[in-house]
Amino acid sequence: MTESKKVLVAEDSSVIINLTKNVLMFEKYNITAVKNGKQVLDKLASEDFDLILMDINMPVMDGIDCTKAIRALDDKKKSGIPIVAITGNYKNYTLDDFKKAGLNDYIQKPLDYDHLLATVKKHLTSTE
């Protein structure tokens, strides 16, 4: 058994955080949750993660700005981490906008947990 993968969930809704944690912990992923983009950058400065689930609409620093900041990091391992957007208003953005910002993929709200899990697994297995 390989070491469990570390997923950072950036989401300002505690309901979604709890549901996401339950789904991913069932698969033995190690979950850390934060509430905004600034906290993502703080966490990333002190820890390594295998994947980030990034809500686009968050207070303090949104998911797009946070993703751009991560992609600009000097640490290649951290700047290259797979980032999946979680968004309720994806209509404001196209997949192209997400790709330009440096996001690898996106999941629409309301979350479909099978799709969430499949997307997380897709990005985590490609990094092994």
PDB file of C-alpha atoms in Angstrom:
ATOM      1  CA  MET A   1       0.000   0.000   0.000  1.00  0.00           C
ATOM      2  CA  THR A   2       1.459   3.320  -0.998  1.00  0.00           C
ATOM      3  CA  GLU A   3       1.362   6.262   1.346  1.00  0.00           C
ATOM      4  CA  SER A   4      -2.059   7.863   1.260  1.00  0.00           C
ATOM      5  CA  LYS A   5      -2.394  10.784  -1.087  1.00  0.00           C
ATOM      6  CA  LYS A   6      -2.771  14.237   0.407  1.00  0.00           C
ATOM      7  CA  VAL A   7      -5.612  16.359  -0.893  1.00  0.00           C
ATOM      8  CA  LEU A   8      -6.023  20.020   0.014  1.00  0.00           C
ATOM      9  CA  VAL A   9      -9.654  21.134  -0.173  1.00  0.00           C
ATOM     10  CA  ALA A  10     -10.131  24.898  -0.512  1.00  0.00           C
ATOM     11  CA  GLU A  11     -13.801  25.617   0.020  1.00  0.00           C
ATOM     12  CA  ASP A  12     -15.664  28.203   2.105  1.00  0.00           C
ATOM     13  CA  SER A  13     -18.740  25.991   2.617  1.00  0.00           C
ATOM     14  CA  SER A  14     -18.314  23.671   5.594  1.00  0.00           C
ATOM     15  CA  VAL A  15     -21.134  21.484   4.255  1.00  0.00           C
ATOM     16  CA  ILE A  16     -19.205  20.804   1.057  1.00  0.00           C
ATOM     17  CA  ILE A  17     -15.953  20.357   2.989  1.00  0.00           C
ATOM     18  CA  ASN A  18     -17.563  17.714   5.214  1.00  0.00           C
ATOM     19  CA  LEU A  19     -19.167  15.849   2.313  1.00  0.00           C
ATOM     20  CA  THR A  20     -15.937  15.940   0.314  1.00  0.00           C
ATOM     21  CA  LYS A  21     -13.958  14.713   3.315  1.00  0.00           C
ATOM     22  CA  ASN A  22     -16.367  11.826   3.834  1.00  0.00           C
ATOM     23  CA  VAL A  23     -16.181  10.763   0.188  1.00  0.00           C
ATOM     24  CA  LEU A  24     -12.395  11.025  -0.065  1.00  0.00           C
ATOM     25  CA  MET A  25     -11.527   9.631   3.360  1.00  0.00           C
ATOM     26  CA  PHE A  26     -13.518   6.539   2.462  1.00  0.00           C
ATOM     27  CA  GLU A  27     -10.864   6.041  -0.225  1.00  0.00           C
ATOM     28  CA  LYS A  28      -8.129   6.571   2.392  1.00  0.00           C
ATOM     29  CA  TYR A  29      -7.066   9.979   1.108  1.00  0.00           C
ATOM     30  CA  ASN A  30      -5.556  12.325   3.642  1.00  0.00           C
ATOM     31  CA  ILE A  31      -7.648  15.523   3.605  1.00  0.00           C
ATOM     32  CA  THR A  32      -6.759  19.022   4.759  1.00  0.00           C
ATOM     33  CA  ALA A  33      -9.387  21.751   4.409  1.00  0.00           C
ATOM     34  CA  VAL A  34      -8.982  25.519   4.264  1.00  0.00           C
ATOM     35  CA  LYS A  35     -11.492  28.314   3.667  1.00  0.00           C
ATOM     36  CA  ASN A  36      -9.772  30.652   1.180  1.00  0.00           C
ATOM     37  CA  GLY A  37      -6.948  31.035  -1.311  1.00  0.00           C
ATOM     38  CA  LYS A  38      -4.600  32.765   1.104  1.00  0.00           C
ATOM     39  CA  GLN A  39      -4.864  29.790   3.479  1.00  0.00           C
ATOM     40  CA  VAL A  40      -4.085  27.495   0.531  1.00  0.00           C
ATOM     41  CA  LEU A  41      -0.830  29.361  -0.093  1.00  0.00           C
ATOM     42  CA  ASP A  42       0.022  29.314   3.628  1.00  0.00           C
ATOM     43  CA  LYS A  43      -0.572  25.548   3.837  1.00  0.00           C
ATOM     44  CA  LEU A  44       1.341  24.893   0.648  1.00  0.00           C
ATOM     45  CA  ALA A  45       4.314  26.826   2.007  1.00  0.00           C
ATOM     46  CA  SER A  46       4.693  24.353   4.877  1.00  0.00           C
ATOM     47  CA  GLU A  47       3.332  21.081   3.430  1.00  0.00           C
ATOM     48  CA  ASP A  48       3.276  19.042   0.249  1.00  0.00           C
ATOM     49  CA  PHE A  49       0.020  17.931  -1.352  1.00  0.00           C
ATOM     50  CA  ASP A  50      -0.772  15.601  -4.236  1.00  0.00           C
ATOM     51  CA  LEU A  51      -3.895  17.454  -5.390  1.00  0.00           C
ATOM     52  CA  ILE A  52      -5.853  20.613  -4.640  1.00  0.00           C
ATOM     53  CA  LEU A  53      -9.645  20.865  -4.945  1.00  0.00           C
ATOM     54  CA  MET A  54     -10.151  24.592  -5.390  1.00  0.00           C
ATOM     55  CA  ASP A  55     -13.441  26.397  -4.990  1.00  0.00           C
ATOM     56  CA  ILE A  56     -13.495  29.320  -7.424  1.00  0.00           C
ATOM     57  CA  ASN A  57     -15.629  31.674  -5.305  1.00  0.00           C
ATOM     58  CA  MET A  58     -13.940  32.167  -1.952  1.00  0.00           C
ATOM     59  CA  PRO A  59     -13.421  35.187   0.287  1.00  0.00           C
ATOM     60  CA  VAL A  60      -9.980  36.848   0.711  1.00  0.00           C
ATOM     61  CA  MET A  61      -8.471  35.266  -2.423  1.00  0.00           C
ATOM     62  CA  ASP A  62     -10.480  33.396  -5.018  1.00  0.00           C
ATOM     63  CA  GLY A  63      -9.570  30.129  -6.702  1.00  0.00           C
ATOM     64  CA  ILE A  64      -8.392  31.670  -9.971  1.00  0.00           C
ATOM     65  CA  ASP A  65      -5.975  34.118  -8.295  1.00  0.00           C
ATOM     66  CA  CYS A  66      -4.789  31.405  -5.936  1.00  0.00           C
ATOM     67  CA  THR A  67      -4.145  28.993  -8.805  1.00  0.00           C
ATOM     68  CA  LYS A  68      -2.151  31.632 -10.683  1.00  0.00           C
ATOM     69  CA  ALA A  69      -0.090  32.260  -7.528  1.00  0.00           C
ATOM     70  CA  ILE A  70       0.597  28.514  -7.144  1.00  0.00           C
ATOM     71  CA  ARG A  71       1.632  28.187 -10.798  1.00  0.00           C
ATOM     72  CA  ALA A  72       4.090  31.067 -10.261  1.00  0.00           C
ATOM     73  CA  LEU A  73       5.855  29.389  -7.297  1.00  0.00           C
ATOM     74  CA  ASP A  74       9.582  28.680  -7.654  1.00  0.00           C
ATOM     75  CA  ASP A  75       9.221  25.166  -6.232  1.00  0.00           C
ATOM     76  CA  LYS A  76       8.530  23.044  -9.343  1.00  0.00           C
ATOM     77  CA  LYS A  77       6.846  20.265  -7.392  1.00  0.00           C
ATOM     78  CA  LYS A  78       4.417  22.691  -5.767  1.00  0.00           C
ATOM     79  CA  SER A  79       3.828  24.819  -8.865  1.00  0.00           C
ATOM     80  CA  GLY A  80       2.986  21.680 -10.853  1.00  0.00           C
ATOM     81  CA  ILE A  81       0.455  20.192  -8.441  1.00  0.00           C
ATOM     82  CA  PRO A  82      -2.840  19.150 -10.103  1.00  0.00           C
ATOM     83  CA  ILE A  83      -5.586  21.649  -9.254  1.00  0.00           C
ATOM     84  CA  VAL A  84      -9.256  20.879  -9.841  1.00  0.00           C
ATOM     85  CA  ALA A  85     -11.727  23.753  -9.702  1.00  0.00           C
ATOM     86  CA  ILE A  86     -15.011  23.335  -7.847  1.00  0.00           C
ATOM     87  CA  THR A  87     -17.490  25.836  -9.173  1.00  0.00           C
ATOM     88  CA  GLY A  88     -21.141  26.692  -8.957  1.00  0.00           C
ATOM     89  CA  ASN A  89     -21.009  29.426 -11.548  1.00  0.00           C
ATOM     90  CA  TYR A  90     -18.924  27.742 -14.195  1.00  0.00           C
ATOM     91  CA  LYS A  91     -20.984  29.657 -16.762  1.00  0.00           C
ATOM     92  CA  ASN A  92     -18.880  32.717 -15.944  1.00  0.00           C
ATOM     93  CA  TYR A  93     -15.804  30.767 -16.985  1.00  0.00           C
ATOM     94  CA  THR A  94     -15.037  28.395 -19.811  1.00  0.00           C
ATOM     95  CA  LEU A  95     -12.759  25.399 -19.507  1.00  0.00           C
ATOM     96  CA  ASP A  96     -10.335  27.513 -21.525  1.00  0.00           C
ATOM     97  CA  ASP A  97     -10.387  30.208 -18.808  1.00  0.00           C
ATOM     98  CA  PHE A  98      -9.642  27.543 -16.198  1.00  0.00           C
ATOM     99  CA  LYS A  99      -6.782  26.151 -18.292  1.00  0.00           C
ATOM    100  CA  LYS A 100      -5.330  29.641 -18.800  1.00  0.00           C
ATOM    101  CA  ALA A 101      -5.376  30.195 -15.044  1.00  0.00           C
ATOM    102  CA  GLY A 102      -3.505  26.901 -14.662  1.00  0.00           C
ATOM    103  CA  LEU A 103      -6.346  24.656 -13.471  1.00  0.00           C
ATOM    104  CA  ASN A 104      -6.214  21.049 -14.658  1.00  0.00           C
ATOM    105  CA  ASP A 105      -9.906  20.262 -14.514  1.00  0.00           C
ATOM    106  CA  TYR A 106     -13.170  21.354 -12.970  1.00  0.00           C
ATOM    107  CA  ILE A 107     -16.185  19.879 -11.204  1.00  0.00           C
ATOM    108  CA  GLN A 108     -19.554  21.610 -11.134  1.00  0.00           C
ATOM    109  CA  LYS A 109     -21.658  22.219  -8.051  1.00  0.00           C
ATOM    110  CA  PRO A 110     -23.869  20.712  -6.845  1.00  0.00           C
ATOM    111  CA  LEU A 111     -21.184  18.087  -6.541  1.00  0.00           C
ATOM    112  CA  ASP A 112     -21.742  14.658  -7.964  1.00  0.00           C
ATOM    113  CA  TYR A 113     -19.670  12.539  -5.611  1.00  0.00           C
ATOM    114  CA  ASP A 114     -19.007   9.732  -8.085  1.00  0.00           C
ATOM    115  CA  HIS A 115     -17.709  12.327 -10.539  1.00  0.00           C
ATOM    116  CA  LEU A 116     -15.697  14.010  -7.767  1.00  0.00           C
ATOM    117  CA  LEU A 117     -14.058  10.728  -6.840  1.00  0.00           C
ATOM    118  CA  ALA A 118     -13.412   9.762 -10.460  1.00  0.00           C
ATOM    119  CA  THR A 119     -11.819  13.163 -11.158  1.00  0.00           C
ATOM    120  CA  VAL A 120      -9.639  13.019  -8.021  1.00  0.00           C
ATOM    121  CA  LYS A 121      -8.532   9.456  -8.861  1.00  0.00           C
ATOM    122  CA  LYS A 122      -7.795  10.411 -12.475  1.00  0.00           C
ATOM    123  CA  HIS A 123      -5.396  13.167 -11.400  1.00  0.00           C
ATOM    124  CA  LEU A 124      -3.823  11.232  -8.536  1.00  0.00           C
ATOM    125  CA  THR A 125      -3.110   8.067 -10.496  1.00  0.00           C
ATOM    126  CA  SER A 126      -1.441  10.015 -13.280  1.00  0.00           C
ATOM    127  CA  THR A 127       1.097  11.384 -10.769  1.00  0.00           C
ATOM    128  CA  GLU A 128       2.286   8.024  -9.448  1.00  0.00           C
TER     129      GLU A 128
END
